[in-house]
PDB file of C-alpha atoms and ligand atoms in Angstrom:
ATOM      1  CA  UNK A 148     130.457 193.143 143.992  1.00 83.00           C
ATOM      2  CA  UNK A 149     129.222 195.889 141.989  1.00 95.00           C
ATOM      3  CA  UNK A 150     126.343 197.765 143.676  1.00 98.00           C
ATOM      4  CA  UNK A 151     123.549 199.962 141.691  1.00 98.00           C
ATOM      5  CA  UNK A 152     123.304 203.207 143.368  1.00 98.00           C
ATOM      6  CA  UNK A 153     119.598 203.563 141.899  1.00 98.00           C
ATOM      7  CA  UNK A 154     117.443 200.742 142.620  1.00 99.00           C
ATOM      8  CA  UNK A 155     113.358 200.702 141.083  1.00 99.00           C
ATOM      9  CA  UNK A 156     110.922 198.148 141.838  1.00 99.00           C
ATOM     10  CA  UNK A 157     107.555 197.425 140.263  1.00 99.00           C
ATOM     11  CA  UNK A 158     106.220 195.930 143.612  1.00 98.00           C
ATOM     12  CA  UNK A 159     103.622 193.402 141.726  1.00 98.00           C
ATOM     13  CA  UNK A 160     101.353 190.593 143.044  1.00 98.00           C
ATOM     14  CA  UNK A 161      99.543 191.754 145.970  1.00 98.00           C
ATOM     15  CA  UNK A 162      96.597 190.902 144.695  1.00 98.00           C
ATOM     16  CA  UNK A 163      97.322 187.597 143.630  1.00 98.00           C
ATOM     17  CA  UNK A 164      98.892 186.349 146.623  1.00 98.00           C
ATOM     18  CA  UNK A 165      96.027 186.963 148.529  1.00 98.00           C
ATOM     19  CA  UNK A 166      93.260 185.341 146.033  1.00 98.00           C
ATOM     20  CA  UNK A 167      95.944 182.074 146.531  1.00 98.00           C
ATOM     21  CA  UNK A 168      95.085 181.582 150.197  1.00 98.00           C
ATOM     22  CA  UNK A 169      91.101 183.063 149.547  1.00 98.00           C
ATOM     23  CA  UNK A 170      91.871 186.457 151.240  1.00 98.00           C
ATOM     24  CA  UNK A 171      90.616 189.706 150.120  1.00 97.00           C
ATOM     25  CA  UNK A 172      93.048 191.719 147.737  1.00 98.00           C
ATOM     26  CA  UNK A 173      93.440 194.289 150.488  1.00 97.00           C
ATOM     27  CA  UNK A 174      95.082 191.746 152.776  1.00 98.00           C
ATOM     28  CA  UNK A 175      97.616 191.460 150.390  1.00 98.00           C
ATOM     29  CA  UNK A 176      98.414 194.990 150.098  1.00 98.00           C
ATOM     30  CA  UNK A 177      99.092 194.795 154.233  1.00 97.00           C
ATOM     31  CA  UNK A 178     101.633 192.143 153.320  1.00 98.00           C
ATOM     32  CA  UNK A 179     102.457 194.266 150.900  1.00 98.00           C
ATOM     33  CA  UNK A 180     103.799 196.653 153.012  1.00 97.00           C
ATOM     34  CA  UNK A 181     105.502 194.251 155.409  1.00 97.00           C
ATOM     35  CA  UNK A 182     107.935 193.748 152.540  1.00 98.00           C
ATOM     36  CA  UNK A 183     108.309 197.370 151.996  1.00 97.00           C
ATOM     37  CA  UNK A 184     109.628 197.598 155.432  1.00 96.00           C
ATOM     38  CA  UNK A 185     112.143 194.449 154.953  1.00 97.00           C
ATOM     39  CA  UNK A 186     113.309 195.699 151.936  1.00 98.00           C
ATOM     40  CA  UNK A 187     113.950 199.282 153.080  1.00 98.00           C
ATOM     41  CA  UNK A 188     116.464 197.479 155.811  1.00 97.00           C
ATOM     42  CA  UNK A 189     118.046 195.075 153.215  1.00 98.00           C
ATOM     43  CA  UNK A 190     118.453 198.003 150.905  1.00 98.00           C
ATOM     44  CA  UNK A 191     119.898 200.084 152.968  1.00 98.00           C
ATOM     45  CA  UNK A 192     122.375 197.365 154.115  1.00 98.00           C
ATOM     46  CA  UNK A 193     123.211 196.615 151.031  1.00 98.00           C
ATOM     47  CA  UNK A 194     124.533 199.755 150.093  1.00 98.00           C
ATOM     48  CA  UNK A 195     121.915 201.150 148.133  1.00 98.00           C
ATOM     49  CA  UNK A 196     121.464 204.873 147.451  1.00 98.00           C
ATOM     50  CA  UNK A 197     118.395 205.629 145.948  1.00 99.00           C
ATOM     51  CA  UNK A 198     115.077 202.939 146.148  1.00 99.00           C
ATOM     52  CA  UNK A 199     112.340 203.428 144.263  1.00 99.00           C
ATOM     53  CA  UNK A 200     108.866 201.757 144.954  1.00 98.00           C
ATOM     54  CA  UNK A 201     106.057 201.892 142.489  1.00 98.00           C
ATOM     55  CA  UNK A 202     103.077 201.881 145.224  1.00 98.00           C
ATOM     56  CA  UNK A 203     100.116 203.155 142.899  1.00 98.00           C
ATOM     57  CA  UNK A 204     100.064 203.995 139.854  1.00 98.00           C
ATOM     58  CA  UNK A 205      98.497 206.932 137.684  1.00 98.00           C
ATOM     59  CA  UNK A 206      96.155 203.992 135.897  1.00 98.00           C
ATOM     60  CA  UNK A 207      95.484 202.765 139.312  1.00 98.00           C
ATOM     61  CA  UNK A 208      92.065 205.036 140.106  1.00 98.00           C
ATOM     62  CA  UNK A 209      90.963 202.669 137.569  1.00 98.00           C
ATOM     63  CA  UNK A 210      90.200 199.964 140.451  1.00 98.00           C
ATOM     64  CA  UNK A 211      87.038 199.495 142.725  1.00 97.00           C
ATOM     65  CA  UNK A 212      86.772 202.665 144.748  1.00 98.00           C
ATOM     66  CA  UNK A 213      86.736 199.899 147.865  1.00 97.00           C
ATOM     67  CA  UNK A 214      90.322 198.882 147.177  1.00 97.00           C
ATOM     68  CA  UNK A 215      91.631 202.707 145.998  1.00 98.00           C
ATOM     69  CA  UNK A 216      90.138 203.600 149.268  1.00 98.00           C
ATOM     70  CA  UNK A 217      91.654 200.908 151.303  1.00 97.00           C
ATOM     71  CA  UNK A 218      95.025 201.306 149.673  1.00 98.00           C
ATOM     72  CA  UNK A 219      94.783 205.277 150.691  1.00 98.00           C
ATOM     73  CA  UNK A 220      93.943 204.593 154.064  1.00 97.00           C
ATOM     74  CA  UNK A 221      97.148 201.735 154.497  1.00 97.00           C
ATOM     75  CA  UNK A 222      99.334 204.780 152.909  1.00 97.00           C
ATOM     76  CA  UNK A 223      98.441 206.444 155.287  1.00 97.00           C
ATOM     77  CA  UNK A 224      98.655 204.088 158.683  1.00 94.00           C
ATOM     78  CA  UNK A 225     101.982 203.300 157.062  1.00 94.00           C
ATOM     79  CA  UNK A 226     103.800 206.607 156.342  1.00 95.00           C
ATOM     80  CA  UNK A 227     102.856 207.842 160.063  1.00 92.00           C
ATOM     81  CA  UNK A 228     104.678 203.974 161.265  1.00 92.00           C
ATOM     82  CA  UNK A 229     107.297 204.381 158.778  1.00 93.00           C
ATOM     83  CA  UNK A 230     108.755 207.594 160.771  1.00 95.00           C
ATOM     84  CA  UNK A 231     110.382 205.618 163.873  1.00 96.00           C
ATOM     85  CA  UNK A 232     112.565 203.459 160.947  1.00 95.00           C
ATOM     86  CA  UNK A 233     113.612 205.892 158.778  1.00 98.00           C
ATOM     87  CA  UNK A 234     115.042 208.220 161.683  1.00 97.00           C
ATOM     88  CA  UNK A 235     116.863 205.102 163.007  1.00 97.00           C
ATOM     89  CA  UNK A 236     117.905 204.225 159.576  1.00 97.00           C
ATOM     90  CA  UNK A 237     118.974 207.960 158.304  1.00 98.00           C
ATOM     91  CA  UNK A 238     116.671 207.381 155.812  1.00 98.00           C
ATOM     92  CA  UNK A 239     115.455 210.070 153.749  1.00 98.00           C
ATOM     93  CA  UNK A 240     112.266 209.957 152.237  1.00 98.00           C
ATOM     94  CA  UNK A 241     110.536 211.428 148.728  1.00 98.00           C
ATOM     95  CA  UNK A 242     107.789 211.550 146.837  1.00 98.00           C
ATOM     96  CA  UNK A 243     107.552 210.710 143.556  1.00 99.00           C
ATOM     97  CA  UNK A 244     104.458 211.652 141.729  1.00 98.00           C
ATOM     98  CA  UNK A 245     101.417 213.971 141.537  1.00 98.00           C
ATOM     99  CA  UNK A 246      99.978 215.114 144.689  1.00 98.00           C
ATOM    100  CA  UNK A 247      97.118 216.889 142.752  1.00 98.00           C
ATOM    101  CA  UNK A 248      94.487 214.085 142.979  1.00 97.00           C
ATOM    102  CA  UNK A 249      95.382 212.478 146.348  1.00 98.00           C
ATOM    103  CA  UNK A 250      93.048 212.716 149.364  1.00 98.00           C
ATOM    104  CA  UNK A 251      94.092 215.804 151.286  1.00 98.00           C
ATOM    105  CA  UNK A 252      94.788 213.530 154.200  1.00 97.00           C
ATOM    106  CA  UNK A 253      97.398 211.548 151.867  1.00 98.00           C
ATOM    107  CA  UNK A 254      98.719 215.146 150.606  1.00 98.00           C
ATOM    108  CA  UNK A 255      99.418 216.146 154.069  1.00 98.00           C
ATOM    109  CA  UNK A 256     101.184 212.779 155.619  1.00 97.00           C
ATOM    110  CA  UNK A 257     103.704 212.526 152.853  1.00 98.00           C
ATOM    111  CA  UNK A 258     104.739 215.918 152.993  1.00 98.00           C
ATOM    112  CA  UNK A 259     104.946 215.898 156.753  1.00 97.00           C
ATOM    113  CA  UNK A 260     107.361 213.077 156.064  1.00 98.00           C
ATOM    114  CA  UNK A 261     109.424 214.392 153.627  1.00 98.00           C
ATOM    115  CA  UNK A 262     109.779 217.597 155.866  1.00 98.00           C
ATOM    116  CA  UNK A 263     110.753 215.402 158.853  1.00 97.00           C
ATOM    117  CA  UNK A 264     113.322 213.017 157.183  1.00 98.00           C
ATOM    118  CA  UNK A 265     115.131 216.090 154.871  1.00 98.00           C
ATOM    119  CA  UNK A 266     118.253 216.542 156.540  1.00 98.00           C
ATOM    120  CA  UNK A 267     119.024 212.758 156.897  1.00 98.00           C
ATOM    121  CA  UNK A 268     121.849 211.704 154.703  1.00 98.00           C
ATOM    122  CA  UNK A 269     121.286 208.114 154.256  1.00 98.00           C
ATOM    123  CA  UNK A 270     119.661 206.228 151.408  1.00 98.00           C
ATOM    124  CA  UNK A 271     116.774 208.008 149.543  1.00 98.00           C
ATOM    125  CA  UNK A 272     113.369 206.245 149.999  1.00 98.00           C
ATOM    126  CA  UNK A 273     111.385 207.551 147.122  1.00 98.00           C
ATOM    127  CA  UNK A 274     107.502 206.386 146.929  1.00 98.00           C
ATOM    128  CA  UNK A 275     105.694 206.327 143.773  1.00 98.00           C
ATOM    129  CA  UNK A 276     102.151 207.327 144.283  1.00 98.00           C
ATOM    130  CA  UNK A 277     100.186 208.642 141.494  1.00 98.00           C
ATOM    131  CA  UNK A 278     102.962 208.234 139.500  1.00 99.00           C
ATOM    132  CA  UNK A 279     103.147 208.118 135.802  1.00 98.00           C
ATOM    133  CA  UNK A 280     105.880 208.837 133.490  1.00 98.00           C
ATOM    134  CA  UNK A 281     103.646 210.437 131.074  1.00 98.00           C
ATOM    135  CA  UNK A 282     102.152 212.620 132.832  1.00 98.00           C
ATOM    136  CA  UNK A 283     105.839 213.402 134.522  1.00 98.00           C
ATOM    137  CA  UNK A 284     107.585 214.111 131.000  1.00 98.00           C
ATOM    138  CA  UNK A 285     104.628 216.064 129.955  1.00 98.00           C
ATOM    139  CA  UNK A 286     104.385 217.923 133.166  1.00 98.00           C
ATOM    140  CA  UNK A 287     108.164 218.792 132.535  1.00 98.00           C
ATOM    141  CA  UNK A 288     107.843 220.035 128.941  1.00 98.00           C
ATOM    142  CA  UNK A 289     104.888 222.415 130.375  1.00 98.00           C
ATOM    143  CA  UNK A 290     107.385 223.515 132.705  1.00 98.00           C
ATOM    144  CA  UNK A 291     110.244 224.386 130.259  1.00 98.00           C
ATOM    145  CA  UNK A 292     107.827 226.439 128.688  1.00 97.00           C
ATOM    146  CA  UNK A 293     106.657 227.966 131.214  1.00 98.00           C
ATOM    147  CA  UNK A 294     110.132 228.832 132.314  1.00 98.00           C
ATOM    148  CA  UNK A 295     110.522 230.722 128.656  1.00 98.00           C
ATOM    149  CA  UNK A 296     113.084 227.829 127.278  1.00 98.00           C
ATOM    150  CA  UNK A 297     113.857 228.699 123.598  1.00 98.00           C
ATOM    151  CA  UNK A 298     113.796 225.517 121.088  1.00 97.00           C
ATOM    152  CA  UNK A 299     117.875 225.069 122.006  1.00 98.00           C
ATOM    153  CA  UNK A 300     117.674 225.187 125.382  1.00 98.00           C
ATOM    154  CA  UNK A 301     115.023 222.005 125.614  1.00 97.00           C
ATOM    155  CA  UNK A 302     117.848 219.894 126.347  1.00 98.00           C
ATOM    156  CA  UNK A 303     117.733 216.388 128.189  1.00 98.00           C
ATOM    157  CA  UNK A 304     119.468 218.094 130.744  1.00 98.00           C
ATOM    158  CA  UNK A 305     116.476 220.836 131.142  1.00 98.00           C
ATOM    159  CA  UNK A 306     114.146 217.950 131.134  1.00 98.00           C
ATOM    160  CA  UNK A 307     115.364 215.912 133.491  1.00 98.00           C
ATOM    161  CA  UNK A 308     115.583 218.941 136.256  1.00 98.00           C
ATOM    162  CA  UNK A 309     112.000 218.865 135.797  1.00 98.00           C
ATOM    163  CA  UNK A 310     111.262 215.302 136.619  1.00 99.00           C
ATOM    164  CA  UNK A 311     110.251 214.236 139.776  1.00 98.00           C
ATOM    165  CA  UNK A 312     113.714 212.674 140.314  1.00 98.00           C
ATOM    166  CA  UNK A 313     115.498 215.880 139.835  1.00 98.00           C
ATOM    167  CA  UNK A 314     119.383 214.970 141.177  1.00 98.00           C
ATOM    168  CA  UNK A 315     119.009 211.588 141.332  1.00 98.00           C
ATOM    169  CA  UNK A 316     120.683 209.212 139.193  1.00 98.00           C
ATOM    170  CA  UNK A 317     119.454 207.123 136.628  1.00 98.00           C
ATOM    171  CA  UNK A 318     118.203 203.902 137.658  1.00 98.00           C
ATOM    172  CA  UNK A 319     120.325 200.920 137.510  1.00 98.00           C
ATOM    173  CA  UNK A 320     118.658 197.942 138.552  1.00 98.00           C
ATOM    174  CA  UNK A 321     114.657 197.750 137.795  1.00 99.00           C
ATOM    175  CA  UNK A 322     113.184 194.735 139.505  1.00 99.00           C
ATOM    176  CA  UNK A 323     109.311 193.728 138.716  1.00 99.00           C
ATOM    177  CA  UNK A 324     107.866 191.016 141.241  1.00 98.00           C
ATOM    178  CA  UNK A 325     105.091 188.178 139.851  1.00 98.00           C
ATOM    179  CA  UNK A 326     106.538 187.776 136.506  1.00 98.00           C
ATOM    180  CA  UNK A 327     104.978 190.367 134.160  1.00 98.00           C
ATOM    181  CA  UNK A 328     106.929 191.182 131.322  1.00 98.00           C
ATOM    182  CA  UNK A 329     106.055 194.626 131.169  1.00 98.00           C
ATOM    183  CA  UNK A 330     106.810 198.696 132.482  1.00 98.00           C
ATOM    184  CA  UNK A 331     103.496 199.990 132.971  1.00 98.00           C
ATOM    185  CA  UNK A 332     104.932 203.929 133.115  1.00 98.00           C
ATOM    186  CA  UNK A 333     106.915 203.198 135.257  1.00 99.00           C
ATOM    187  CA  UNK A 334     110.419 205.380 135.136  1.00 99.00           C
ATOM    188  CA  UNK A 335     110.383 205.254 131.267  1.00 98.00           C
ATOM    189  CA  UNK A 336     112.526 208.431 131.431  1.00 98.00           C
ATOM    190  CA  UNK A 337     115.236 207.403 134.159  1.00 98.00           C
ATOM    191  CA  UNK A 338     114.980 203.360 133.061  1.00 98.00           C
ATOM    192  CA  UNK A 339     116.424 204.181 129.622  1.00 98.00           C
ATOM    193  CA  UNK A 340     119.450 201.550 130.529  1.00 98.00           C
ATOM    194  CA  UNK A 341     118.442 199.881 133.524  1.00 98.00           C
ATOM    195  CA  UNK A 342     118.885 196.424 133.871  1.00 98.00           C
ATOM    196  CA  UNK A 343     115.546 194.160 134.275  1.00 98.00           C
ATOM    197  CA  UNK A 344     115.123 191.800 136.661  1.00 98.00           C
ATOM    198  CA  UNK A 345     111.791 190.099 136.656  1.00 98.00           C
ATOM    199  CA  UNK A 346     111.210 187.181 139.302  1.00 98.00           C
ATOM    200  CA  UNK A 347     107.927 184.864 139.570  1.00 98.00           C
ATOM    201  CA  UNK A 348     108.187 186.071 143.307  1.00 98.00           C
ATOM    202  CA  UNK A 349     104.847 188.008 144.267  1.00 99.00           C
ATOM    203  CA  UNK A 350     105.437 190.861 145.879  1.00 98.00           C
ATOM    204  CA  UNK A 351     104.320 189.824 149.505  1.00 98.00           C
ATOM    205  CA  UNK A 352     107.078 187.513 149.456  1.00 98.00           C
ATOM    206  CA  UNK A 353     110.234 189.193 148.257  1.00 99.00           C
ATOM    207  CA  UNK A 354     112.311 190.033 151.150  1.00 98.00           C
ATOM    208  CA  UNK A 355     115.802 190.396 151.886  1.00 98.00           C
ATOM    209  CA  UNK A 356     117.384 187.455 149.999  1.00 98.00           C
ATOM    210  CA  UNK A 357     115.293 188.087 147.220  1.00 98.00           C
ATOM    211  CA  UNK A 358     116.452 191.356 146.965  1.00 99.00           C
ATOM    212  CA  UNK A 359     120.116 189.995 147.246  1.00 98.00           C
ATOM    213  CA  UNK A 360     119.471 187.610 144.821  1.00 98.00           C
ATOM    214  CA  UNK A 361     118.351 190.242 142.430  1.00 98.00           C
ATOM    215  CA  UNK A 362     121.740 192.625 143.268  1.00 98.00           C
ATOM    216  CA  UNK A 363     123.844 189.056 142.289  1.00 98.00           C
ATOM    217  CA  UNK A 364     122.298 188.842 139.208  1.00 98.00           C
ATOM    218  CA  UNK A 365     123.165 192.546 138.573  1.00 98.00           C
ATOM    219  CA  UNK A 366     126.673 192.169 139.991  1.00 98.00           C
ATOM    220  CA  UNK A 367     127.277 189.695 137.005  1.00 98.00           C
ATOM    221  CA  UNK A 368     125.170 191.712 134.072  1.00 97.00           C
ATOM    222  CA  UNK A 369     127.386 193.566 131.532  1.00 97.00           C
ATOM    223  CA  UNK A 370     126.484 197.428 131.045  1.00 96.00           C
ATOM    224  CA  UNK A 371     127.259 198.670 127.534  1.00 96.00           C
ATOM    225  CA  UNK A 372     125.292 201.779 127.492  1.00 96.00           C
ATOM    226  CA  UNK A 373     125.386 201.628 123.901  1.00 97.00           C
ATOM    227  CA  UNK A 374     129.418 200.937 123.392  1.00 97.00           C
ATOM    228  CA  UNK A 375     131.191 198.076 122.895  1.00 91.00           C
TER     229      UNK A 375
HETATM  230  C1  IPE B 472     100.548 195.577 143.310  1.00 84.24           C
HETATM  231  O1  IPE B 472      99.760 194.467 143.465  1.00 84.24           O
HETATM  232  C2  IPE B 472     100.117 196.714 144.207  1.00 84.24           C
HETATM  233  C3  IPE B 472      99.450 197.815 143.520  1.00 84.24           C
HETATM  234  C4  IPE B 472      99.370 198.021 142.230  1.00 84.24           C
HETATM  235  C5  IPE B 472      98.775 198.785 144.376  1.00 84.24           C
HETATM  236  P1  IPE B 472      98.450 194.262 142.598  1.00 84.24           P
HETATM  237  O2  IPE B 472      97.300 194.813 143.360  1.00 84.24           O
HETATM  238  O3  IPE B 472      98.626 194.804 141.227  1.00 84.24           O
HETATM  239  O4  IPE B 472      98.359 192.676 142.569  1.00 84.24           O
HETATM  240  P2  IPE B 472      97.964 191.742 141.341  1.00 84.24           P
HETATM  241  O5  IPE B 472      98.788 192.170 140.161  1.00 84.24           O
HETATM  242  O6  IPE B 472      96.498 191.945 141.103  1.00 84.24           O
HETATM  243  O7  IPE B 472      98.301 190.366 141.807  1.00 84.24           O
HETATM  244  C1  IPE B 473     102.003 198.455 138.404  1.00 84.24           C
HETATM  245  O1  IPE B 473     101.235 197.359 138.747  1.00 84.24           O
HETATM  246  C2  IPE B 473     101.737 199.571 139.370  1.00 84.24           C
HETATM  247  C3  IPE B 473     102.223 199.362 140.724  1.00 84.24           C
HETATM  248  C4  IPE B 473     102.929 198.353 141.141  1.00 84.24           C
HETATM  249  C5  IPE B 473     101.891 200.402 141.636  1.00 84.24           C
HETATM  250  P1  IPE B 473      99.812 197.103 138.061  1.00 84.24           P
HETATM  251  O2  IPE B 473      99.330 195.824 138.616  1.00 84.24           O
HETATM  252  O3  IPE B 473      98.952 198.287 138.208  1.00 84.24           O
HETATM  253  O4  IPE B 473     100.225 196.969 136.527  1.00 84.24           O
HETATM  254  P2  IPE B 473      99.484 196.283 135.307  1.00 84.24           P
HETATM  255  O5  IPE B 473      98.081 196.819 135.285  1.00 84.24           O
HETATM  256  O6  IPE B 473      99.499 194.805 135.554  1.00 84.24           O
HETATM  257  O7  IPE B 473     100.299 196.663 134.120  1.00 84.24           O
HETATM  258 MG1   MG B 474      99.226 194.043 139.449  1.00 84.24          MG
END
């Protein structure tokens, strides 16, 4: 079976899995992130080298400071408990996003954790938060200019060094739980020929056969990348 080595999910749903049992939308985010954990094992079983979670979004600070705070204080419960598991696991984590605008407390924890998981050589965890592919593309071009680039050297090559995912590949697979239809800046950049999956699932509930579920239905896609 053919395995993507660049996995990207739009983890989507929270919300609405906890207004279906009459629970408040931040004890779905705490589910949330007991399916971040199962699918960081399955993942990594599976094969997978790179797994990227959309967590919050750069149009996210547009929620009720209640939840943005709640959601910055479970990042932050969460990164310290993910450290245990990734060490076991080899896994390596990254950030993917802008730390400008994070609570310093948030800016500190996921630093700490990519220092302490950098020399493991398993799969590459990469966490979205404050992530938007606008502001990432932009933030590149700024860079290429600042780096004294003349018009020929703005290549896609220059640009993508100056993403976020600098050195890693392309994704392959791009999975979006509770059915929308949509990208919401989300790796417009690296997505260009990703494969969609999009399941009714919410996001609390996809676990480790959903996720295998999802690589079946990849195994059997065709990839044409624009030949024949
Ligand atoms: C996804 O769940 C998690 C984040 C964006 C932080 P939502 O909170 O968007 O859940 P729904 O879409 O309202 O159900
Ligand atoms: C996308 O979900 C962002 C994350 C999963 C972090 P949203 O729930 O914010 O997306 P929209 O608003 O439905 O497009
Ligand atoms: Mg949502």
């Amino acid at each position: 079976m053919s395995v993507p080595h660049h996995v990207a999910i739009i983890m989507d749903g929270n919300g609405r899995w906890a207004g279906l049992r009459g629970w408040s939308r931040i004890k779905g985010h705490k589910e949330g992130v007991r399916a971040v954990e199962d699918i960081l094992d399955a993942a990594a079983e599976a094969g997978i080298q790179h797994l990227s979670l959309y967590a919050f979004s750069t149009e996210n600070w547009k929620r009720p400071s209640l939840e943005v705070s709640g959601l910055m204080a479970l990042l932050r419960m969460y990164l310290r408990m993910f450290l245990p598991k990734l060490r076991r696991k080899g896994i390596r984590f990254h950030h993917l996003g802008s730390l400008e605008g994070l609570p310093e407390g948030v800016q500190r924890d996921i630093r700490a954790l990519e220092e302490s998981t950098a020399d493991h050589t398993g799969m590459v965890f990469h966490l979205a938060v404050n992530y938007g592919s606008r502001l990432e593309i932009t933030q590149a071009a700024r860079r290429c200019v600042e780096a004294g680039l003349q018009p020929d050297e703005i290549t896609e090559e220059a640009i993508a060094a100056r993403l976020w995912t600098a050195g890693t590949p392309d994704v392959d697979l791009l999975i979006r739980t509770s059915g929308e239809l949509r990208i919401s800046n989300f790796l417009l950049w690296q997505a260009a020929y990703a494969e969609f999956y999009i399941t009714e699932c919410l996001w609390p509930d996809f676990r480790g056969p959903q996720l295998r579920e999802a690589l079946e239905a990849y195994a059997n896609r065709e990839r044409r990348f624009g030949g024949i």
